[in-house]
Coordinates of C-alpha atoms in Angstrom, one line a residue:
X1 CA 19.3 6.2 13.2
X2 CA 22.6 8.2 13.2
X3 CA 22.2 8.7 9.4
X4 CA 18.6 9.8 9.9
X5 CA 19.7 12.1 12.7
X6 CA 22.2 13.8 10.5
X7 CA 19.6 14.2 7.7
X8 CA 17.0 15.4 10.2
X9 CA 19.2 18.0 11.9
X10 CA 21.3 19.0 8.8
X11 CA 19.5 22.4 8.2
X12 CA 19.7 23.4 11.8
X13 CA 23.3 22.5 12.1
X14 CA 24.1 24.4 9.0
X15 CA 22.5 27.5 10.5
X16 CA 24.3 27.0 13.8
X17 CA 27.7 26.6 12.2
X18 CA 27.2 29.7 10.1
X19 CA 26.1 31.9 13.0
X20 CA 28.8 30.4 15.3
X21 CA 31.7 31.2 12.9
X22 CA 30.3 34.7 12.3
X23 CA 30.4 35.3 16.0
X24 CA 33.7 33.6 16.7
X25 CA 35.7 35.4 14.0
X26 CA 35.0 39.0 15.4
X27 CA 35.9 37.7 18.9
X28 CA 39.1 36.1 17.5
X29 CA 40.1 39.4 15.8
X30 CA 39.3 41.5 18.9
X31 CA 42.0 39.5 20.8
X32 CA 44.5 41.7 18.8
X33 CA 44.3 44.0 21.9
X34 CA 46.0 41.3 24.0
X35 CA 48.6 40.9 21.3
X36 CA 49.5 44.5 21.6
X37 CA 49.7 44.2 25.4
X38 CA 51.6 40.9 25.9
X39 CA 53.6 40.5 22.6
X40 CA 53.8 43.9 21.0
X41 CA 57.0 43.1 19.2
X42 CA 55.3 40.5 16.9
X43 CA 51.9 42.0 16.9
X44 CA 52.5 43.4 13.4
X45 CA 52.5 39.7 12.3
X46 CA 49.8 38.2 14.5
X47 CA 47.2 40.9 13.9
X48 CA 47.2 40.6 10.1
X49 CA 47.2 36.8 10.6
X50 CA 44.1 37.1 12.6
X51 CA 42.3 39.1 9.9
X52 CA 43.5 36.8 7.2
X53 CA 42.3 33.6 8.8
X54 CA 39.0 35.2 9.8
X55 CA 38.3 36.5 6.3
X56 CA 39.3 33.3 4.5
X57 CA 37.2 31.2 7.0
X58 CA 34.1 33.3 6.5
X59 CA 34.6 33.4 2.7
X60 CA 34.9 29.6 2.5
X61 CA 32.0 29.1 4.8
X62 CA 29.7 31.5 2.8
X63 CA 30.7 29.7 -0.5
X64 CA 29.8 26.4 1.0
X65 CA 26.5 27.7 2.4
X66 CA 25.6 29.3 -0.9
X67 CA 26.2 25.9 -2.6
X68 CA 24.0 24.1 -0.1
X69 CA 26.8 22.0 1.2
X70 CA 25.9 19.6 4.1
X71 CA 26.3 20.6 7.7
X72 CA 29.3 18.3 8.2
X73 CA 31.3 20.2 5.6
X74 CA 30.5 23.6 7.2
X75 CA 31.4 22.2 10.7
X76 CA 34.7 20.9 9.3
X77 CA 35.4 24.5 8.0
X78 CA 34.6 25.9 11.5
X79 CA 36.9 23.3 13.1
X80 CA 39.7 24.0 10.6
X81 CA 39.3 27.8 11.2
X82 CA 39.7 27.4 14.9
X83 CA 42.8 25.1 14.6
X84 CA 44.4 27.3 11.9
X85 CA 43.5 30.4 13.9
X86 CA 45.4 29.0 16.9
X87 CA 48.4 27.8 14.9
X88 CA 48.7 30.9 12.7
X89 CA 48.7 33.0 15.9
X90 CA 50.9 30.7 17.8
X91 CA 53.8 30.4 15.3
X92 CA 54.6 34.1 15.1
X93 CA 53.8 34.6 18.8
X94 CA 56.6 32.2 19.6
X95 CA 59.1 34.6 18.1
X96 CA 58.4 37.3 20.7
X97 CA 61.2 38.5 22.9
X98 CA 58.8 38.9 25.8
X99 CA 59.2 35.2 26.8
X100 CA 57.9 35.7 30.3
X101 CA 54.7 37.5 29.2
X102 CA 54.1 34.9 26.5
X103 CA 54.5 32.2 29.1
X104 CA 51.3 33.4 30.8
X105 CA 49.6 34.5 27.6
X106 CA 49.9 31.0 26.2
X107 CA 47.2 29.9 28.7
X108 CA 44.7 31.6 26.5
X109 CA 45.2 28.8 23.9
X110 CA 42.8 26.8 26.0
X111 CA 40.0 29.0 24.7
X112 CA 40.5 27.6 21.2
X113 CA 40.2 24.1 22.7
X114 CA 37.0 25.1 24.4
X115 CA 35.6 26.6 21.2
X116 CA 35.8 23.5 19.2
X117 CA 34.3 21.3 22.0
X118 CA 31.7 23.7 23.5
X119 CA 31.0 26.7 21.3
X120 CA 30.3 24.9 18.1
X121 CA 28.0 21.9 17.9
X122 CA 30.6 19.7 16.3
X123 CA 30.4 15.9 16.2
X124 CA 32.5 14.3 18.9
X125 CA 35.1 12.8 16.5
X126 CA 35.7 16.1 14.7
X127 CA 35.8 18.0 18.0
X128 CA 38.3 15.6 19.6
X129 CA 40.6 15.7 16.6
X130 CA 40.5 19.5 16.5
X131 CA 41.1 20.0 20.2
X132 CA 43.8 17.3 20.0
X133 CA 45.7 19.3 17.3
X134 CA 45.5 22.4 19.4
X135 CA 46.8 20.4 22.4
X136 CA 49.7 19.0 20.3
X137 CA 50.5 22.4 18.9
X138 CA 50.8 23.7 22.5
X139 CA 53.1 20.9 23.5
X140 CA 55.4 21.6 20.6
X141 CA 55.5 25.2 21.5
X142 CA 57.0 24.3 24.8
X143 CA 60.2 23.3 23.0
X144 CA 60.6 26.8 21.7
X145 CA 61.4 28.3 25.1
X146 CA 63.3 26.6 27.8
X147 CA 60.7 26.9 30.6
X148 CA 61.1 25.4 33.9
X149 CA 60.0 21.8 34.5
X150 CA 57.3 23.1 37.0
X151 CA 55.9 25.5 34.3
X152 CA 55.8 22.7 31.7
X153 CA 54.1 20.3 34.1
X154 CA 51.6 22.9 35.3
X155 CA 50.6 24.1 31.8
X156 CA 50.6 20.6 30.3
X157 CA 48.3 19.5 33.2
X158 CA 46.1 22.5 32.6
X159 CA 45.8 21.8 28.8
X160 CA 45.3 18.1 29.5
X161 CA 42.4 18.8 31.9
X162 CA 40.9 21.3 29.4
X163 CA 41.2 18.7 26.7
X164 CA 39.7 15.9 28.7
X165 CA 37.0 18.0 30.3
X166 CA 35.8 19.8 27.2
X167 CA 35.9 16.6 25.1
X168 CA 33.8 14.8 27.8
X169 CA 31.3 17.7 27.8
X170 CA 31.2 17.6 24.0
X171 CA 30.5 13.9 24.1
X172 CA 27.7 14.4 26.6
X173 CA 26.2 17.2 24.6
X174 CA 26.2 15.2 21.4
X175 CA 24.7 12.2 23.3
X176 CA 22.0 14.5 24.8
X177 CA 21.2 16.1 21.4
X178 CA 20.9 12.6 19.9
X179 CA 18.6 11.5 22.7
X180 CA 16.5 14.6 22.3
X181 CA 16.3 13.7 18.6
X182 CA 15.2 10.2 19.4
X183 CA 12.5 11.5 21.8
X184 CA 11.4 14.0 19.3
X185 CA 11.4 11.4 16.5
X186 CA 9.4 9.0 18.7
X187 CA 6.9 11.7 19.6
X188 CA 6.6 12.7 15.9
X189 CA 6.1 9.1 14.9
X190 CA 3.5 8.7 17.6
X191 CA 1.8 11.9 16.5
X192 CA 1.8 10.7 12.9
X193 CA 0.4 7.3 13.8
X194 CA -2.3 8.9 15.9
X195 CA -3.1 11.3 13.1
X196 CA -3.2 8.4 10.6
X197 CA -5.3 6.3 13.0
X198 CA -7.6 9.3 13.5
X199 CA -7.9 9.8 9.7
X200 CA -8.5 6.1 9.2
X201 CA -11.2 6.0 12.0
X202 CA -12.8 9.1 10.4
X203 CA -12.8 7.4 7.0
X204 CA -14.3 4.3 8.6
X205 CA -16.9 6.3 10.5
X206 CA -18.2 7.9 7.3
X207 CA -17.7 5.0 4.9
X208 CA -20.0 2.1 4.4
X209 CA -18.0 -1.1 4.9
X210 CA -19.8 -3.1 2.3
X211 CA -20.2 -0.7 -0.7
X212 CA -17.4 1.7 0.0
X213 CA -19.6 4.7 -0.5
X214 CA -20.6 7.2 2.2
X215 CA -22.7 5.9 5.0
X216 CA -25.6 7.4 6.8
X217 CA -23.5 9.5 9.1
X218 CA -21.7 11.0 6.2
X219 CA -24.9 11.5 4.3
X220 CA -26.4 13.4 7.3
X221 CA -23.4 15.7 7.4
X222 CA -23.8 16.3 3.6
X223 CA -27.5 17.0 4.1
X224 CA -26.7 19.6 6.8
X225 CA -24.2 21.3 4.5
X226 CA -26.8 21.4 1.6
X227 CA -29.4 22.6 4.1
X228 CA -27.2 25.5 5.4
X229 CA -26.4 26.6 1.8
X230 CA -30.1 26.5 1.0
X231 CA -31.0 28.6 4.1
X232 CA -28.2 31.1 3.5
X233 CA -27.9 31.3 -0.3
X234 CA -31.2 29.9 -1.4
X235 CA -29.4 27.1 -3.4
X236 CA -32.2 24.5 -3.9
X237 CA -31.4 20.8 -3.8
X238 CA -33.2 17.5 -4.2
X239 CA -33.1 14.5 -2.0
X240 CA -33.8 11.0 -3.5
X241 CA -34.3 7.9 -1.5
X242 CA -33.7 4.7 -3.4
X243 CA -34.9 1.4 -2.0
X244 CA -34.2 -2.1 -3.4
X245 CA -37.5 -3.8 -3.9
X246 CA -38.2 -7.1 -2.1
X247 CA -34.6 -7.2 -0.9
X248 CA -35.4 -9.3 2.1
X249 CA -36.8 -12.0 0.0
X250 CA -33.8 -11.8 -2.3
X251 CA -31.5 -12.1 0.8
X252 CA -33.4 -14.9 2.3
X253 CA -33.5 -17.0 -0.9
X254 CA -30.1 -16.4 -2.4
X255 CA -28.1 -16.0 0.8
X256 CA -26.3 -13.1 2.5
X257 CA -23.3 -13.3 0.3
X258 CA -25.3 -12.9 -2.9
X259 CA -27.4 -10.3 -1.1
X260 CA -24.2 -8.3 -0.4
X261 CA -23.1 -8.7 -3.9
X262 CA -26.4 -7.4 -5.1
X263 CA -26.2 -4.3 -3.0
X264 CA -22.6 -3.6 -4.1
X265 CA -23.7 -3.9 -7.8
X266 CA -26.7 -1.6 -7.2
X267 CA -24.4 0.9 -5.4
X268 CA -21.9 0.9 -8.2
X269 CA -24.5 1.4 -10.8
X270 CA -26.2 4.2 -8.8
X271 CA -22.8 5.9 -8.4
X272 CA -22.2 5.7 -12.2
X273 CA -25.6 7.3 -12.9
X274 CA -25.5 10.2 -10.5
X275 CA -21.8 10.9 -9.8
X276 CA -21.2 12.6 -13.2
X277 CA -24.0 15.0 -12.3
X278 CA -22.1 16.1 -9.2
X279 CA -24.5 14.4 -6.8
X280 CA -23.7 13.0 -3.4
X281 CA -24.6 9.4 -3.0
X282 CA -24.5 7.2 0.1
X283 CA -25.9 4.1 1.7
X284 CA -28.7 5.3 4.1
X285 CA -29.9 2.0 5.5
X286 CA -29.8 -1.7 4.9
X287 CA -31.0 -1.7 1.3
X288 CA -31.8 2.1 1.1
X289 CA -29.6 4.6 -0.7
X290 CA -29.7 8.4 -0.7
X291 CA -28.9 10.9 -3.4
X292 CA -28.4 14.6 -2.8
X293 CA -28.0 16.9 -5.7
X294 CA -28.4 20.6 -6.6
X295 CA -31.7 20.8 -8.5
X296 CA -34.4 23.5 -8.4
X297 CA -37.1 21.8 -10.5
X298 CA -39.3 18.9 -9.5
X299 CA -39.4 17.7 -13.1
X300 CA -35.6 17.3 -13.1
X301 CA -35.6 15.4 -9.9
X302 CA -38.3 13.1 -11.2
X303 CA -36.4 12.6 -14.4
X304 CA -33.3 11.6 -12.4
X305 CA -35.3 9.3 -10.2
X306 CA -36.8 7.5 -13.3
X307 CA -33.3 7.3 -14.8
X308 CA -32.1 5.5 -11.6
X309 CA -35.0 3.0 -11.9
X310 CA -34.2 2.3 -15.5
X311 CA -30.5 2.0 -14.8
X312 CA -30.9 -0.6 -12.0
X313 CA -33.5 -2.5 -14.0
X314 CA -31.0 -2.7 -16.9
X315 CA -28.6 -4.6 -14.6
X316 CA -30.9 -7.6 -15.1
X317 CA -30.1 -9.2 -11.7
X318 CA -32.3 -12.2 -11.4
X319 CA -34.8 -12.2 -8.6
X320 CA -37.1 -15.2 -8.9
X321 CA -38.8 -14.8 -5.5
X322 CA -40.8 -11.7 -6.3
X323 CA -44.5 -12.0 -6.2
X324 CA -45.4 -9.1 -8.5
X325 CA -44.5 -10.6 -11.9
X326 CA -41.0 -9.1 -12.2
X327 CA -38.1 -11.5 -12.3
X328 CA -35.2 -9.2 -11.7
X329 CA -34.0 -6.6 -9.1
X330 CA -35.6 -3.2 -9.3
X331 CA -35.7 -0.1 -7.1
X332 CA -38.3 2.3 -5.9
X333 CA -37.3 6.0 -5.7
X334 CA -38.9 8.8 -3.8
X335 CA -37.7 12.4 -4.4
X336 CA -38.4 15.9 -3.0
X337 CA -37.2 19.4 -3.7
X338 CA -36.5 22.0 -1.0
X339 CA -39.4 24.5 -0.9
X340 CA -39.6 27.8 0.8
X341 CA -42.1 27.1 3.6
X342 CA -42.3 28.9 6.9
X343 CA -41.1 26.7 9.8
X344 CA -39.6 24.0 7.5
X345 CA -36.8 21.8 8.9
X346 CA -34.2 19.5 7.5
X347 CA -36.2 16.6 9.0
X348 CA -39.1 17.6 6.9
X349 CA -37.1 17.1 3.7
X350 CA -36.2 13.5 4.7
X351 CA -39.8 12.9 5.7
X352 CA -41.1 14.2 2.3
X353 CA -38.6 11.9 0.5
X354 CA -39.7 9.0 2.7
X355 CA -43.4 9.7 1.9
X356 CA -42.6 9.9 -1.8
X357 CA -40.7 6.6 -1.6
X358 CA -43.6 4.8 0.1
X359 CA -45.9 6.3 -2.4
X360 CA -43.7 4.6 -5.1
X361 CA -43.9 1.3 -3.2
X362 CA -47.7 1.6 -2.9
X363 CA -47.8 2.2 -6.6
X364 CA -46.4 -1.2 -7.4
X365 CA -42.6 -0.5 -6.9
X366 CA -40.1 -0.2 -9.7
X367 CA -41.2 3.4 -10.2
X368 CA -40.3 6.9 -9.1
X369 CA -42.5 9.4 -7.3
X370 CA -41.9 13.1 -6.5
X371 CA -43.4 14.4 -3.2
X372 CA -46.7 16.2 -3.6
X373 CA -47.6 18.3 -0.6
X374 CA -51.3 18.2 -1.6
X375 CA -51.4 14.4 -1.6
X376 CA -52.7 12.9 1.6
X377 CA -50.8 9.8 2.9
X378 CA -52.3 6.7 1.3
X379 CA -51.6 3.5 -0.3
X380 CA -50.5 0.4 1.6
X381 CA -51.3 1.1 5.3
X382 CA -48.3 -0.9 6.5
X383 CA -45.9 1.1 4.3
X384 CA -47.4 4.4 5.7
X385 CA -46.9 3.1 9.2
X386 CA -43.3 2.1 8.3
X387 CA -42.7 5.7 7.2
X388 CA -44.3 7.1 10.4
X389 CA -42.3 4.8 12.6
X390 CA -39.1 6.3 11.2
X391 CA -40.0 9.7 12.6
X392 CA -42.2 8.6 15.5
X393 CA -39.6 9.3 18.3
X394 CA -38.5 12.6 16.8
X395 CA -42.1 13.8 16.2
X396 CA -43.4 12.6 19.6
X397 CA -45.8 10.3 17.8
X398 CA -45.0 7.4 20.1
X399 CA -45.9 7.2 23.8
X400 CA -46.2 4.8 26.7
X401 CA -49.1 3.9 28.8
X402 CA -48.9 1.8 32.0
X403 CA -51.2 -1.0 33.1
X404 CA -51.1 -1.8 36.9
X405 CA -50.3 -5.3 38.2
X406 CA -51.7 -6.2 41.6
X407 CA -50.2 -8.5 44.1
X408 CA -53.0 -10.7 45.5
X409 CA -51.0 -11.4 48.7
X410 CA -50.8 -7.7 49.7
X411 CA -53.5 -6.1 47.5
X412 CA -51.1 -3.4 46.5
X413 CA -50.1 -2.3 43.0
X414 CA -46.5 -3.2 42.9
X415 CA -45.6 -3.2 39.2
X416 CA -46.7 -1.7 35.9
X417 CA -46.5 -3.0 32.4
X418 CA -45.3 -0.5 29.9
X419 CA -47.4 -0.6 26.6
X420 CA -46.5 1.4 23.5
X421 CA -49.0 3.5 21.6
X422 CA -48.6 5.2 18.2
X423 CA -50.4 8.3 17.0
X424 CA -50.7 8.7 13.2
X425 CA -50.2 12.0 11.4
X426 CA -53.9 12.7 11.2
X427 CA -54.3 12.4 15.0
X428 CA -55.8 8.9 15.0
X429 CA -54.2 5.9 16.8
X430 CA -52.7 2.7 15.4
X431 CA -53.3 -0.5 17.2
X432 CA -50.1 -2.3 18.6
X433 CA -51.3 -5.4 16.7
X434 CA -50.8 -3.4 13.5
X435 CA -47.7 -1.2 14.0
X436 CA -45.6 -3.6 16.2
X437 CA -45.3 -6.2 13.4
X438 CA -44.4 -3.4 10.9
X439 CA -41.8 -2.1 13.3
X440 CA -40.3 -5.6 13.6
X441 CA -40.3 -6.1 9.9
X442 CA -38.6 -2.8 9.1
X443 CA -36.2 -2.9 12.1
X444 CA -37.6 0.2 13.6
X445 CA -38.4 -1.9 16.7
X446 CA -34.7 -1.6 17.8
X447 CA -34.8 2.2 18.3
X448 CA -38.4 2.1 19.6
X449 CA -37.4 -0.6 22.1
X450 CA -34.5 1.5 23.4
X451 CA -36.8 4.5 23.7
X452 CA -39.4 2.5 25.6
X453 CA -36.9 1.2 28.1
X454 CA -35.5 4.7 28.7
X455 CA -38.9 6.3 28.9
X456 CA -40.2 3.7 31.4
X457 CA -37.2 4.2 33.6
X458 CA -37.6 8.0 33.5
X459 CA -41.4 8.0 34.0
X460 CA -41.6 5.6 37.0
X461 CA -38.4 4.0 38.2
X462 CA -36.0 7.0 38.4
X463 CA -38.8 8.9 40.2
X464 CA -39.2 5.9 42.6
X465 CA -43.0 5.7 41.9
X466 CA -43.1 1.9 41.7
X467 CA -40.8 -1.0 42.4
X468 CA -40.9 -2.8 39.0
X469 CA -41.8 -2.0 35.4
X470 CA -42.1 -4.6 32.8
X471 CA -41.3 -3.9 29.1
X472 CA -42.1 -6.1 26.2
X473 CA -39.0 -7.0 24.1
X474 CA -39.0 -8.3 20.6
X475 CA -37.0 -11.2 19.3
X476 CA -35.4 -8.7 16.9
X477 CA -34.1 -6.8 19.9
X478 CA -32.7 -9.8 21.6
X479 CA -30.8 -10.8 18.4
X480 CA -29.5 -7.2 17.9
X481 CA -25.7 -7.0 18.5
X482 CA -24.9 -5.0 21.6
X483 CA -28.5 -5.0 22.9
X484 CA -27.4 -5.8 26.5
X485 CA -24.7 -3.2 26.4
X486 CA -27.1 -0.5 25.2
X487 CA -29.6 -1.5 28.0
X488 CA -26.8 -1.2 30.5
X489 CA -26.0 2.3 29.2
X490 CA -29.7 3.3 29.6
X491 CA -29.8 2.0 33.2
X492 CA -26.6 3.9 34.0
X493 CA -27.9 7.0 32.3
X494 CA -31.2 7.0 34.3
X495 CA -29.7 5.8 37.5
X496 CA -32.0 2.7 37.7
X497 CA -31.0 -0.7 39.1
X498 CA -31.5 -3.6 36.7
X499 CA -33.5 -5.6 39.2
X500 CA -36.4 -3.2 39.0
X501 CA -36.8 -3.9 35.2
X502 CA -38.6 -6.9 33.8
X503 CA -38.5 -7.9 30.1
X504 CA -41.5 -9.8 28.8
X505 CA -40.9 -12.4 26.1
X506 CA -44.1 -13.3 24.3
X507 CA -44.5 -17.1 24.0
X508 CA -46.9 -16.7 21.1
X509 CA -44.4 -15.0 18.8
X510 CA -42.3 -16.9 16.4
X511 CA -38.8 -16.9 17.8
X512 CA -36.1 -19.4 17.5
X513 CA -34.4 -20.5 20.7
X514 CA -31.0 -19.6 19.3
X515 CA -27.6 -19.4 21.1
X516 CA -27.2 -15.7 20.5
X517 CA -30.6 -15.0 22.0
X518 CA -29.9 -17.1 25.1
X519 CA -26.5 -15.4 25.4
X520 CA -28.2 -12.0 25.2
X521 CA -30.6 -13.0 27.9
X522 CA -27.8 -14.2 30.1
X523 CA -26.0 -10.8 29.7
X524 CA -29.2 -9.0 30.6
X525 CA -29.7 -11.2 33.6
X526 CA -26.2 -10.3 34.8
X527 CA -27.5 -6.7 34.9
X528 CA -30.2 -7.9 37.3
X529 CA -33.0 -7.7 34.8
X530 CA -35.8 -10.2 35.3
X531 CA -37.6 -12.1 32.5
X532 CA -41.3 -12.8 32.4
X533 CA -42.8 -15.3 29.9
X534 CA -45.8 -13.5 28.4
X535 CA -49.0 -15.1 27.0
X536 CA -48.0 -18.6 28.2
X537 CA -50.0 -21.3 26.5
X538 CA -50.7 -19.5 23.2
X539 CA -47.7 -20.7 21.3
X540 CA -45.6 -23.9 20.8
X541 CA -42.4 -23.0 22.5
X542 CA -43.6 -22.4 26.0
X543 CA -42.4 -25.6 27.5
X544 CA -39.1 -25.4 25.7
X545 CA -38.5 -21.9 27.1
X546 CA -39.4 -23.1 30.6
X547 CA -36.8 -25.9 30.2
X548 CA -34.0 -23.7 28.8
X549 CA -34.1 -20.7 31.1
X550 CA -35.5 -19.5 34.5
X551 CA -38.3 -17.0 34.3
X552 CA -39.1 -14.9 37.3
X553 CA -42.7 -14.7 36.4
X554 CA -45.0 -16.6 33.9
X555 CA -48.0 -14.7 32.6
X556 CA -50.9 -17.0 31.7
X557 CA -52.8 -15.8 28.7
X558 CA -56.2 -14.3 29.4
X559 CA -58.0 -16.7 27.1
X560 CA -57.6 -19.5 29.6
X561 CA -59.2 -17.5 32.4
X562 CA -62.1 -16.4 30.2
X563 CA -62.8 -20.0 29.1
X564 CA -62.5 -21.2 32.7
X565 CA -65.4 -19.1 33.9
X566 CA -67.6 -20.6 31.2
X567 CA -66.5 -24.2 31.2
X568 CA -65.6 -26.7 33.9
X569 CA -63.2 -28.4 31.5
X570 CA -61.5 -25.2 30.7
X571 CA -61.3 -24.5 34.5
X572 CA -59.5 -27.8 35.0
X573 CA -57.1 -27.0 32.1
X574 CA -56.3 -23.6 33.7
X575 CA -55.6 -25.4 37.0
X576 CA -53.3 -27.9 35.3
X577 CA -51.4 -25.1 33.7
X578 CA -51.0 -23.4 37.1
X579 CA -49.8 -26.6 38.7
X580 CA -47.3 -27.1 35.9
X581 CA -45.8 -23.6 36.2
X582 CA -45.8 -23.7 40.0
X583 CA -43.9 -26.9 39.9
X584 CA -41.2 -25.1 37.9
X585 CA -41.0 -22.6 40.8
X586 CA -42.1 -19.5 38.8
X587 CA -44.3 -16.8 40.1
X588 CA -47.7 -16.8 38.3
X589 CA -49.5 -13.8 36.9
X590 CA -52.9 -14.2 35.2
X591 CA -53.9 -11.6 32.5
X592 CA -57.3 -10.4 31.5
X593 CA -59.1 -10.1 34.8
X594 CA -62.1 -8.0 33.8
X595 CA -64.6 -8.6 36.6
X596 CA -65.0 -9.7 40.2
X597 CA -66.0 -13.3 39.3
X598 CA -62.7 -13.8 37.4
X599 CA -60.8 -12.2 40.3
X600 CA -62.4 -14.6 42.8
X601 CA -61.5 -17.5 40.6
X602 CA -57.8 -16.7 40.3
X603 CA -57.7 -16.1 44.0
X604 CA -59.0 -19.6 44.6
X605 CA -56.0 -20.9 42.7
X606 CA -53.5 -19.1 44.9
X607 CA -52.2 -16.9 42.0
X608 CA -49.4 -14.4 42.9
X609 CA -50.5 -11.5 40.8
X610 CA -53.2 -10.3 38.4
X611 CA -53.6 -7.8 35.6
X612 CA -56.6 -6.7 33.6
X613 CA -59.2 -3.9 33.2
X614 CA -60.8 -4.8 36.6
X615 CA -57.5 -3.9 38.2
X616 CA -56.8 -0.9 36.0
X617 CA -56.7 0.1 32.4
X618 CA -53.6 1.2 30.6
X619 CA -53.0 5.0 31.1
X620 CA -50.3 7.6 31.2
X621 CA -48.3 7.6 34.4
X622 CA -50.1 10.6 35.9
X623 CA -53.4 8.7 35.6
X624 CA -52.4 6.3 38.4
X625 CA -51.2 8.7 41.2
X626 CA -52.9 7.0 44.1
X627 CA -51.7 3.5 43.2
X628 CA -48.2 4.8 42.6
X629 CA -48.1 6.6 45.9
X630 CA -49.2 3.4 47.6
X631 CA -46.5 1.5 45.8
X632 CA -43.9 4.0 46.9
X633 CA -44.9 3.3 50.5
X634 CA -45.1 -0.5 50.2
X635 CA -43.0 -2.1 47.6
X636 CA -44.0 -5.2 45.7
X637 CA -41.0 -7.5 46.4
X638 CA -40.5 -9.8 43.4
X639 CA -38.4 -12.9 44.0
X640 CA -38.0 -16.1 42.1

């Protein structure tokens, strides 16, 4: 570190040594006035000596400085100049006949000692040697005159104190300067490490970990840059979305490792095709890539899209699980060109590319399509819904309705079930039985689920309109990494306590009872969230679920109630199911109560709560103002 310190401070020390000597020499020369006062008889020698030493010292220093000599050599010159300046003055001064005056004037020699220790920033060893030579020179001068013992002791003590004190101060100053360097060096290293970590994190945040190309975040930043240039300078650009056909089947059959290898191979080939054209390429989703390029003609964009299809097909990656006759990996490409339309937004460009991509998929895949504004959405209905789900939240196409749940003990509406609705682009509605499976298949259910939880909390719970709201959760959501943490963030954001939220797990859906799912459920339970088992009796995992975890409420599927009204055997079956669930200690809710006869039947079984059109139809929150006000006055207390 000492070596590093010398290298680190070399330039600064060179500048200090130079400026210091240029200041010290004029002061040294000005002392000729005291020579004329105290030792005028030898001043004709001391004064030229002062000028000679000063000029030679500055000349040597400037030559060293011009030749970029290191600071240590310049400091040695400064130290030598001070020592020689003292000796060259002292020797002729000793020849003076004014011995008494010189005896007092000799005290000024301490100034030279102070100079090498305090005025210049000399290293401790160099400063001590220099001040020591001055001290020794003074002691030798005492032999020239026969001063009294008292004088010799007094001035020797004075010089000794100056030597010790100034040397100690020089040592402290050097130590302090070194400590300052260490602190500065540490701060510099910490700053550099922080900068490097920041740069690394920035690279990680905009880089896809699998393919090494830009990720969605980086692609969105690029899109905004292209968009601003388009709006300001009218530089048109094209956006191409590239999707690997039937990749899920490939991944499921060949395994995730081969699936990753396939994506990397496709990514590299895609980069080789478009990078020479100056295009930006990135991974935009699981098996979806995006290409952004300066183009102003639809024909050029379509030609590039077709070249991408042909290039990927030429890789000849075997894919034996396809059901469309192909036996290798292909891609579908949707492209669009920016157009000057009033009110257009960046989101519209992505939406157009999305529509073109799903048009390519609806056309049999392994093909390219350019967006046609005159073409109505068509093709495979599920593909169209998948495209709509990607923009549903941003375009306010998704909404929630709430169906009341009545407590049979109090007769009050104490809870509501949140149900999702989707509006298509033409204004019509899509059934949850249609769009929910598509959302689960495409992964859109993750963001839709978070949105539904947040919306339900804001609509009812944060406004304290009802005690409990239940929200359906998908197996995809429960398996999603960080799902519980995200739910916790939503609860904190909306100021809602977890015990007022219930998650409904549908027994009828196909869901493995996996450790990660159970762990996610336990994390959610720690937040206070209750779990309801929905549609009990329609699937094959109901009893397993009842054995593995504690549900606060079990919802018996409406089919059992409807059959029980018509058949005595079905009525006995419903009663057996109720007994089974009650023995497990769960609250029981029966769905599908549509008339007074069915309500009377469930009352006879001692059911806790009911839900159905007879109680209330699903509606937006403002459609239930009376029930909600009642619930605000008298809460439905739900306990296991």
